[in-house]
Structures are given as C-alpha cells and as structure tokens.
CSV table of C-alpha atoms in Angstrom, one decimal:
chain,number,residue,atom,x,y,z
A,17,MET,CA,-6.0,3.8,7.4
A,18,THR,CA,-4.1,6.4,5.4
A,19,ALA,CA,-2.7,6.1,1.9
A,20,THR,CA,1.0,6.7,2.1
A,21,ALA,CA,1.5,7.0,-1.7
A,22,SER,CA,-1.2,7.3,-4.3
A,23,PHE,CA,-0.8,6.1,-7.9
A,24,THR,CA,-3.6,6.0,-10.4
A,25,GLY,CA,-4.2,5.1,-14.0
A,26,ASP,CA,-2.5,3.0,-16.5
A,27,ALA,CA,1.3,3.0,-17.0
A,28,ASN,CA,2.5,3.4,-20.5
A,29,PRO,CA,2.7,0.2,-22.6
A,30,TYR,CA,6.0,-1.6,-22.4
A,31,GLY,CA,8.3,0.0,-25.0
A,32,GLY,CA,11.4,-2.2,-24.6
A,33,GLY,CA,14.5,-2.0,-22.4
A,34,ASP,CA,14.4,-2.1,-18.6
A,35,PRO,CA,10.8,-2.9,-17.7
A,36,TYR,CA,11.3,-1.2,-14.3
A,37,ALA,CA,12.5,2.0,-15.8
A,38,ASP,CA,9.1,3.6,-15.5
A,39,TYR,CA,7.9,1.8,-12.4
A,40,ARG,CA,6.2,4.1,-9.9
A,41,THR,CA,7.3,3.7,-6.3
A,42,THR,CA,8.3,5.7,-3.2
A,43,ASP,CA,9.8,5.1,0.3
A,44,PHE,CA,7.2,3.7,2.7
A,45,PRO,CA,8.0,4.3,6.4
A,46,PHE,CA,6.4,1.0,7.5
A,47,THR,CA,8.9,-1.2,5.5
A,48,GLN,CA,11.2,-1.0,8.5
A,49,TYR,CA,8.9,-3.8,9.9
A,50,ALA,CA,9.2,-7.5,9.0
A,51,ASP,CA,7.1,-8.8,6.1
A,52,LEU,CA,4.4,-11.0,8.0
A,53,ALA,CA,3.4,-12.6,4.6
A,54,ASP,CA,7.0,-13.8,3.9
A,55,ARG,CA,7.0,-17.4,2.6
A,56,ARG,CA,10.0,-18.1,4.8
A,57,LEU,CA,7.9,-17.6,7.8
A,58,GLY,CA,5.2,-20.0,6.5
A,59,ALA,CA,2.9,-17.5,4.7
A,60,GLY,CA,0.6,-18.9,1.9
A,61,VAL,CA,-2.1,-18.0,-0.5
A,62,ILE,CA,-4.6,-20.7,0.5
A,63,ALA,CA,-7.5,-20.0,-1.8
A,64,ALA,CA,-8.6,-17.6,-4.7
A,65,ASN,CA,-11.9,-17.4,-6.6
A,66,ASP,CA,-10.1,-17.1,-9.9
A,67,GLU,CA,-6.5,-17.5,-11.2
A,68,PHE,CA,-7.2,-18.0,-14.9
A,69,PHE,CA,-4.2,-16.1,-16.3
A,70,ALA,CA,-1.6,-16.4,-13.4
A,71,GLN,CA,-1.6,-18.3,-10.2
A,72,ARG,CA,-2.2,-16.9,-6.8
A,73,GLU,CA,0.9,-18.2,-5.2
A,74,ASN,CA,3.0,-15.6,-7.2
A,75,LEU,CA,1.7,-13.0,-4.7
A,76,LEU,CA,4.1,-14.0,-2.0
A,77,VAL,CA,7.3,-14.8,-4.0
A,78,PRO,CA,10.1,-13.1,-2.2
A,79,GLU,CA,11.8,-11.7,-5.3
A,80,ARG,CA,10.5,-8.8,-7.3
A,81,ALA,CA,8.3,-9.7,-10.3
A,82,GLU,CA,9.9,-10.4,-13.6
A,83,PHE,CA,8.7,-9.6,-17.1
A,84,ASP,CA,9.3,-11.4,-20.3
A,85,PRO,CA,7.5,-9.8,-23.2
A,86,GLU,CA,7.8,-13.0,-25.3
A,87,HIS,CA,6.4,-15.4,-22.8
A,88,PHE,CA,2.9,-16.5,-23.8
A,89,GLY,CA,1.0,-19.7,-23.1
A,90,HIS,CA,-2.3,-21.3,-24.3
A,91,LYS,CA,-4.3,-18.9,-22.2
A,92,GLY,CA,-2.5,-15.8,-23.2
A,93,LYS,CA,0.3,-13.6,-21.8
A,94,ILE,CA,2.0,-15.3,-18.8
A,95,MET,CA,2.5,-12.8,-16.0
A,96,ASP,CA,4.4,-13.1,-12.8
A,97,GLY,CA,1.7,-12.3,-10.4
A,98,TRP,CA,-2.0,-13.2,-9.6
A,99,GLU,CA,-4.2,-12.4,-12.6
A,100,THR,CA,-7.9,-13.2,-13.1
A,101,ARG,CA,-10.0,-13.3,-16.3
A,102,ARG,CA,-12.0,-10.2,-17.4
A,103,ARG,CA,-15.4,-9.9,-15.6
A,104,ARG,CA,-18.5,-9.4,-17.8
A,105,GLY,CA,-22.0,-8.2,-17.1
A,106,ALA,CA,-25.3,-10.2,-17.0
A,107,SER,CA,-26.5,-9.5,-20.5
A,108,ALA,CA,-25.8,-7.9,-23.9
A,109,GLY,CA,-27.8,-4.9,-22.7
A,110,HIS,CA,-25.5,-4.5,-19.6
A,111,PRO,CA,-22.1,-6.1,-20.5
A,112,TRP,CA,-20.3,-4.4,-17.7
A,113,PRO,CA,-19.6,-5.8,-14.2
A,114,THR,CA,-21.5,-4.4,-11.3
A,115,ASP,CA,-20.0,-2.2,-8.6
A,116,GLU,CA,-20.1,-5.2,-6.3
A,117,ASP,CA,-18.2,-7.7,-8.6
A,118,HIS,CA,-14.7,-8.4,-7.3
A,119,ASP,CA,-12.1,-11.2,-7.2
A,120,TRP,CA,-10.5,-12.4,-3.9
A,121,ALA,CA,-7.6,-14.3,-2.4
A,122,LEU,CA,-7.1,-15.6,1.0
A,123,VAL,CA,-3.7,-15.1,2.5
A,124,ARG,CA,-2.4,-17.0,5.7
A,125,LEU,CA,0.2,-14.8,7.4
A,126,GLY,CA,3.4,-16.6,8.1
A,127,ALA,CA,3.6,-15.0,11.6
A,128,PRO,CA,0.4,-13.4,13.2
A,129,GLY,CA,0.9,-9.9,14.2
A,130,VAL,CA,-0.1,-6.2,14.2
A,131,ILE,CA,0.0,-4.9,10.7
A,132,ARG,CA,1.6,-1.5,10.2
A,133,GLY,CA,1.5,-1.2,6.4
A,134,ILE,CA,0.6,-3.1,3.2
A,135,VAL,CA,2.0,-2.7,-0.3
A,136,VAL,CA,-0.1,-4.0,-3.2
A,137,ASP,CA,2.4,-4.2,-6.1
A,138,THR,CA,1.2,-4.0,-9.7
A,139,ALA,CA,4.6,-4.3,-11.4
A,140,HIS,CA,4.2,-5.0,-15.1
A,141,PHE,CA,0.4,-4.9,-14.9
A,142,ARG,CA,0.2,-1.7,-17.0
A,143,GLY,CA,-3.4,-1.9,-18.4
A,144,ASN,CA,-4.6,-5.0,-16.7
A,145,TYR,CA,-4.3,-4.1,-13.0
A,146,PRO,CA,-7.5,-3.8,-10.8
A,147,GLN,CA,-9.4,-0.5,-10.8
A,148,ALA,CA,-9.3,-0.7,-6.9
A,149,VAL,CA,-8.3,-2.9,-4.1
A,150,SER,CA,-9.4,-3.6,-0.5
A,151,VAL,CA,-7.9,-5.7,2.2
A,152,GLU,CA,-9.6,-7.2,5.3
A,153,GLY,CA,-8.1,-9.1,8.2
A,154,THR,CA,-9.2,-11.6,10.7
A,155,SER,CA,-7.8,-13.7,13.6
A,156,VAL,CA,-8.7,-17.3,13.7
A,157,PRO,CA,-6.8,-19.8,15.9
A,158,GLY,CA,-5.3,-23.0,14.5
A,159,SER,CA,-5.2,-23.9,10.8
A,160,PRO,CA,-8.7,-23.0,9.4
A,161,SER,CA,-9.6,-24.1,5.9
A,162,PRO,CA,-10.7,-21.7,3.3
A,163,GLU,CA,-14.3,-22.8,3.8
A,164,GLN,CA,-14.0,-21.9,7.5
A,165,LEU,CA,-12.5,-18.5,6.9
A,166,LEU,CA,-15.4,-17.7,4.4
A,167,GLY,CA,-18.1,-18.9,6.9
A,168,ASP,CA,-20.6,-16.4,8.2
A,169,ASP,CA,-19.2,-16.6,11.8
A,170,VAL,CA,-15.9,-15.2,10.9
A,171,LYS,CA,-15.5,-11.4,11.7
A,172,TRP,CA,-13.4,-9.4,9.1
A,173,THR,CA,-11.9,-6.0,9.9
A,174,THR,CA,-11.3,-3.5,7.1
A,175,LEU,CA,-7.6,-2.7,6.9
A,176,VAL,CA,-7.7,-1.0,3.4
A,177,PRO,CA,-11.0,0.3,2.3
A,178,ARG,CA,-11.8,0.1,-1.4
A,179,THR,CA,-9.2,2.4,-2.9
A,180,GLY,CA,-8.2,3.2,-6.5
A,181,ILE,CA,-4.7,2.2,-7.5
A,182,GLY,CA,-2.3,2.6,-10.4
A,183,GLY,CA,-0.8,0.1,-12.7
A,184,HIS,CA,3.0,-0.8,-12.7
A,185,ALA,CA,3.3,0.8,-9.3
A,186,ALA,CA,3.9,0.0,-5.5
A,187,ASN,CA,0.6,1.1,-3.9
A,188,GLY,CA,1.2,1.5,-0.3
A,189,PHE,CA,-1.2,1.8,2.6
A,190,ALA,CA,-0.4,2.6,6.2
A,191,VAL,CA,-2.6,0.5,8.6
A,192,SER,CA,-3.7,1.7,12.1
A,193,ALA,CA,-5.7,-1.2,13.5
A,194,GLU,CA,-4.1,-2.2,16.9
A,195,GLN,CA,-5.1,-5.9,16.5
A,196,ARG,CA,-3.4,-9.2,16.0
A,197,PHE,CA,-4.3,-10.8,12.6
A,198,THR,CA,-3.7,-14.3,11.3
A,199,HIS,CA,-5.3,-14.0,7.8
A,200,LEU,CA,-6.1,-11.5,5.1
A,201,ARG,CA,-8.8,-11.3,2.4
A,202,VAL,CA,-7.3,-9.3,-0.6
A,203,ASN,CA,-9.9,-8.1,-3.0
A,204,GLN,CA,-9.5,-6.6,-6.4
A,205,HIS,CA,-12.3,-4.6,-8.0
A,206,PRO,CA,-13.6,-5.8,-10.4
A,207,ASP,CA,-10.8,-8.0,-11.7
A,208,GLY,CA,-7.2,-7.8,-13.0
A,209,GLY,CA,-3.8,-8.6,-11.7
A,210,ILE,CA,-1.5,-8.0,-8.7
A,211,ALA,CA,2.2,-8.9,-9.0
A,212,ARG,CA,3.1,-9.0,-5.2
A,213,LEU,CA,1.7,-8.5,-1.8
A,214,ARG,CA,3.8,-7.3,1.2
A,215,VAL,CA,2.4,-7.0,4.7
A,216,TYR,CA,4.6,-5.2,7.1
A,217,GLY,CA,4.1,-5.5,10.9
A,218,GLU,CA,5.2,-6.7,14.3
A,219,VAL,CA,5.0,-10.4,15.1
A,220,VAL,CA,2.8,-11.2,18.1
A,221,PRO,CA,3.5,-14.8,19.1
A,222,ASP,CA,1.0,-17.2,20.8
A,223,PRO,CA,2.2,-17.2,24.5
A,224,GLY,CA,0.7,-20.6,25.0
A,225,TRP,CA,2.8,-22.1,22.3
A,226,LEU,CA,6.0,-20.5,23.6
A,227,GLU,CA,5.3,-21.7,27.1
A,228,ALA,CA,4.9,-25.2,25.9
A,229,LEU,CA,8.2,-25.0,24.0
A,230,GLY,CA,10.0,-24.0,27.2
A,231,THR,CA,13.4,-23.1,25.8
A,232,PHE,CA,13.3,-21.5,22.4
A,233,ASP,CA,15.1,-18.9,20.2
A,234,VAL,CA,14.1,-15.6,22.0
A,235,VAL,CA,15.3,-13.4,19.1
A,236,ALA,CA,13.7,-15.3,16.3
A,237,LEU,CA,11.4,-13.3,14.1
A,238,GLU,CA,8.7,-16.0,14.2
A,239,ASN,CA,8.8,-15.8,18.0
A,240,GLY,CA,8.5,-12.0,18.3
A,241,GLY,CA,12.1,-10.8,18.2
A,242,ARG,CA,13.0,-8.0,15.8
A,243,VAL,CA,15.9,-5.9,14.5
A,244,GLU,CA,15.9,-2.3,15.9
A,245,ASP,CA,18.9,-0.9,14.1
A,246,ALA,CA,22.1,-1.8,12.3
A,247,SER,CA,25.3,0.0,11.3
A,248,ASP,CA,25.2,-1.1,7.7
A,249,LEU,CA,22.5,-2.4,5.3
A,250,PHE,CA,24.4,-2.1,2.1
A,251,TYR,CA,24.1,-5.6,0.7
A,252,SER,CA,21.2,-7.1,2.7
A,253,PRO,CA,18.7,-6.5,5.5
A,254,ALA,CA,19.7,-7.2,9.0
A,255,THR,CA,16.4,-9.0,9.6
A,256,ASN,CA,17.7,-11.9,7.6
A,257,THR,CA,19.7,-12.9,10.6
A,258,ILE,CA,16.6,-13.9,12.5
A,259,GLN,CA,14.6,-15.6,9.6
A,260,PRO,CA,13.6,-19.3,10.2
A,261,GLY,CA,15.9,-22.0,9.0
A,262,ARG,CA,19.5,-21.9,7.8
A,263,SER,CA,20.7,-19.5,5.1
A,264,ARG,CA,20.5,-21.1,1.6
A,265,LYS,CA,22.7,-18.6,-0.4
A,266,MET,CA,24.9,-15.7,0.3
A,267,ASP,CA,22.3,-12.9,0.1
A,268,ASP,CA,20.1,-14.8,2.6
A,269,GLY,CA,22.2,-13.4,5.4
A,270,TRP,CA,23.5,-10.0,6.5
A,271,GLU,CA,26.6,-8.6,4.7
A,272,THR,CA,28.2,-5.2,5.2
A,273,ARG,CA,30.3,-3.1,2.7
A,274,ARG,CA,34.1,-3.2,3.2
A,275,ARG,CA,35.3,-0.9,6.0
A,276,ARG,CA,38.3,1.3,5.4
A,277,ASP,CA,38.4,2.7,9.0
A,278,ARG,CA,39.0,1.3,12.4
A,279,GLY,CA,35.4,0.7,13.3
A,280,ASN,CA,33.2,-2.3,13.4
A,281,ASP,CA,29.6,-3.3,12.4
A,282,TRP,CA,26.8,-4.3,14.5
A,283,ILE,CA,23.0,-5.2,14.8
A,284,ARG,CA,20.8,-4.3,17.7
A,285,TYR,CA,17.7,-6.5,18.5
A,286,ARG,CA,14.7,-6.5,20.7
A,287,LEU,CA,14.0,-10.0,22.2
A,288,ALA,CA,10.5,-11.5,22.2
A,289,ALA,CA,10.3,-10.8,25.9
A,290,GLN,CA,12.7,-10.4,28.9
A,291,ALA,CA,14.4,-13.7,28.8
A,292,ARG,CA,17.0,-15.8,30.5
A,293,ILE,CA,19.5,-16.7,27.6
A,294,ARG,CA,21.6,-19.9,28.0
A,295,ALA,CA,23.1,-20.5,24.6
A,296,VAL,CA,24.2,-18.6,21.5
A,297,GLU,CA,24.5,-19.6,17.8
A,298,ILE,CA,26.3,-17.6,15.2
A,299,ASP,CA,26.1,-19.1,11.6
A,300,THR,CA,28.2,-17.8,8.7
A,301,ALA,CA,26.6,-20.2,6.1
A,302,TYR,CA,27.5,-19.3,2.5
A,303,LEU,CA,29.7,-16.4,3.6
A,304,LYS,CA,33.1,-17.7,2.7
A,305,GLY,CA,35.5,-14.9,1.6
A,306,ASN,CA,33.3,-12.2,3.2
A,307,SER,CA,32.3,-13.7,6.7
A,308,ALA,CA,33.0,-11.6,9.8
A,309,GLY,CA,36.5,-12.2,11.3
A,310,TRP,CA,35.3,-12.0,14.9
A,311,ALA,CA,32.0,-11.5,16.8
A,312,SER,CA,30.8,-10.7,20.3
A,313,VAL,CA,27.3,-10.7,21.8
A,314,SER,CA,26.0,-8.3,24.5
A,315,VAL,CA,22.6,-8.0,26.2
A,316,ARG,CA,20.9,-5.3,28.3
A,317,ASP,CA,17.8,-5.4,30.4
A,318,GLY,CA,15.3,-2.5,29.7
A,319,GLU,CA,15.6,0.5,27.4
A,320,ASP,CA,18.1,2.2,29.7
A,321,GLY,CA,20.0,-0.8,30.9
A,322,GLU,CA,23.7,-1.1,30.7
A,323,TRP,CA,25.2,-3.4,27.9
A,324,ARG,CA,27.2,-6.4,29.3
A,325,GLU,CA,29.1,-8.8,27.2
A,326,ILE,CA,27.8,-12.4,27.3
A,327,LEU,CA,30.1,-13.7,24.5
A,328,PRO,CA,33.5,-12.1,24.3
A,329,ARG,CA,35.1,-11.3,20.9
A,330,THR,CA,35.4,-14.7,19.3
A,331,ARG,CA,37.1,-15.8,16.0
A,332,LEU,CA,34.6,-17.0,13.5
A,333,GLN,CA,35.1,-19.4,10.6
A,334,PRO,CA,33.7,-19.0,7.1
A,335,ASP,CA,30.6,-21.0,6.2
A,336,THR,CA,30.4,-22.5,9.7
A,337,ASP,CA,27.7,-22.8,12.3
A,338,HIS,CA,29.3,-21.7,15.7
A,339,ARG,CA,27.6,-22.8,19.1
A,340,PHE,CA,28.3,-21.5,22.6
A,341,VAL,CA,26.9,-22.6,25.9
A,342,LEU,CA,27.1,-19.7,28.3
A,343,PRO,CA,28.7,-20.3,31.7
A,344,GLU,CA,25.7,-18.8,33.4
A,345,PRO,CA,22.3,-17.5,32.1
A,346,ALA,CA,22.1,-13.9,31.0
A,347,VAL,CA,18.9,-12.0,31.5
A,348,GLY,CA,18.0,-9.2,29.1
A,349,THR,CA,15.3,-7.5,26.8
A,350,HIS,CA,17.7,-6.5,24.1
A,351,ALA,CA,20.7,-8.0,22.4
A,352,ARG,CA,23.5,-6.7,20.2
A,353,VAL,CA,26.0,-8.6,17.9
A,354,ASP,CA,29.2,-6.8,17.0
A,355,ILE,CA,31.2,-8.1,14.2
A,356,TYR,CA,34.9,-7.2,13.5
A,357,PRO,CA,35.7,-5.5,11.4
A,358,ASP,CA,33.1,-6.1,8.7
A,359,GLY,CA,31.7,-8.8,6.5
A,360,GLY,CA,28.6,-10.7,7.7
A,361,ILE,CA,26.8,-13.4,9.4
A,362,SER,CA,23.8,-15.4,8.2
A,363,ARG,CA,21.9,-16.2,11.4
A,364,LEU,CA,21.9,-15.3,15.1
A,365,ARG,CA,20.2,-17.6,17.6
A,366,LEU,CA,19.7,-16.8,21.3
A,367,PHE,CA,18.2,-19.9,23.1
A,368,GLY,CA,16.5,-19.2,26.4
A,369,THR,CA,13.3,-18.9,28.4
A,370,PRO,CA,11.2,-15.9,29.2
A,371,THR,CA,11.4,-14.6,32.9
A,372,GLU,CA,8.2,-14.5,34.9
A,373,GLU,CA,8.0,-10.8,34.0
A,374,GLY,CA,8.7,-11.5,30.4
A,375,ALA,CA,6.0,-14.3,30.2
A,376,THR,CA,3.5,-12.0,31.9
A,377,ALA,CA,4.2,-9.2,29.4
A,378,LEU,CA,3.8,-11.7,26.4
A,379,ALA,CA,0.4,-12.9,27.7
A,380,ALA,CA,-0.9,-9.3,28.4
A,381,ARG,CA,0.1,-8.0,24.8
A,382,HIS,CA,-1.5,-11.1,23.3
A,383,GLN,CA,-4.8,-10.5,25.2
A,384,GLU,CA,-4.8,-6.8,24.4
A,385,LEU,CA,-4.5,-7.4,20.6
A,386,ALA,CA,-7.0,-10.2,20.5
A,387,GLY,CA,-9.6,-7.8,19.0
C-alpha cells in the first residue's frame, strides 16, 4: 500500500462562504476505475459500533458531502457523514483513550472485486476527523451478517495500515493486494467523523452465478464489464452507461459537450469476457433535447482484433429505450458505441453468453483472486 496523497492536521475553522474553498484534494490515478462501494451497485454499510452524531449510511451517498453551518439537532451539530462520539479513558487519572481504542464500520461492496485505491473523505470534518484510519478487506460468499463477519474464523487482509490523515480533505491510498474482496472494515482511530468512502477497483463476478444466468448483459459493470476510454467526459462519466437499472435523471447517463466540427463521440468498453452477443439495447432516458442523433455499435475480438459493425448507424429518439435483435450472434471481447454527432445516451446493454474460452477465463481469474 502506498499513500498517493498525504494530508495531515486540522483544516481552518469554517469562516463563511464556499465551504469547499479550502478543501484539500488532488488527482488520484486509481479513480479511473469503478467505485465498488457505489450504492447503485448494491453496496451498503451494514454495521458500525457507534454513530452517535451522524449515521453510517452517509459514507456511501453518491453525491459529495454538504455542509449547513446552522443545522443542529438535539445531539449537536448535524454532519453529512459518519461521526462517532468522543472516546474517553478509563479514569480521571487517565482520561485519554488508549492506542487500541477505535471505531469501526462494516461495508458490503456492491460488486466484489480487486481494489486499486481507496479515498477516505473528511470533507467538513475540520477539527473532528479521526487522527488515523485503517482499512481491512475480506471475501465471504453469500450474504453474511455482521455477527458472521466479526467472527474469529473470518480472515481480514490489511489494505490500508493505520495511517494519519487530515481534516477537510480527500485522503487517498493506492492498494496493491491482488485479491477479490466482498467486504471492508473501516476503522477510525480513536474516533471522529468521515464524510464519504470511495473504493475504486475492477469488478470480478462470480462465474457460477453468470453460468446460471445463461444470457446476461456482458458489458454491465456489475457483471465485470468496464469502460476503457471515451472521447468526451465533459458533463458525466462514461461508466454511467453500464450502471445497473435505468437512468433516473439527466446526469445519470453520459452526455458530451456540443461539437463544432465534423467528428463524432464514442465510448470503448471491455466486456466481462469473450462473449457471443445476440441483442443490443441503447437507452436515451432523460436525454430529451440533448440525446445522440444516431448511434452505431461495433465489436472486436482480442486487443488487436479488427472492429466490425454489428449495429449500423441508427436514428435514436430522445428519452427512449431502443432494442435491437442481431441477425446473427457477434463474438467479441471489446465493444464500442459511436454517437453522431454528439449528445448522449443513458445506458448501453449487450445481451449474450460467454464463449467456452470466455467462461474458462472468467473461472480462472476468479480462482486466482480467491486469496
């Protein structure tokens, strides 16, 4: 584990104006990966030992933390994060917490996978953030209860050792453990508040589950698909197009800036595995005056394969779900959607089945990362 950015100490007390004006952050290289702790994928904070001032569920809210200086409740200042009470020592002669004292929260990842980086965000926790944090990961099949996860038979791997952090800052940590994780234990030493937790990595699906499904969306994030590149990310991330469910608002899809040339915009994807694609779905939900005018879909087989069009350039309607059954299955490992000339789509679905080679590769990767 290597700390990508290091912030320490208190931030200045809030002095009015934009509360993010003095927020400390930097660019983290691992944020190119999907957030495995995204609520849209089914992530949740399933337990915490203390949430006196602010509830644990705030950790995974997709939006950035908000701050209202006038918002107080019967327990004190209401914060948009997870905040525990102040720890105390055992006696008047030793009123300070011990070195071992800490608070914890258990997080179920929305999609199990290999973790590439973690951000512990202490936005607006200026003098009430933890002195240090640590993060551990484990892989437990099924849907274990908090009691099961805290049992003596569960093996935890340290992803972020106990490390000092800063208040009102995005504290980023690169992770190098080549294992598949399903749950995290987030520890704050000795107490305090964390606004948000982001867990960036690569989804590693359960091949047994995918085999049972038979035909499924082979580009979906939850099934192991991912975005490799895109022509334009001005308004929203391209990864939105492979999130679960339908888009619920305009910024829940992918929208590009307005082009003033003769080019077009595109997204390139890596599929969950080599697959035989039988149907395509392109949704423009909530994109009404800014949806793409036309779209085409191409696939290639292998890193050096030739791109071949499986859906020719086709007129799209605003705020509409478009479905296309292919005249014959198309085999590929990568896909590309081109939109003309610009605008956006909310979702792309590619329904198919892994080839024998693809299924073997999925099973081998799952076994390799079992830990």
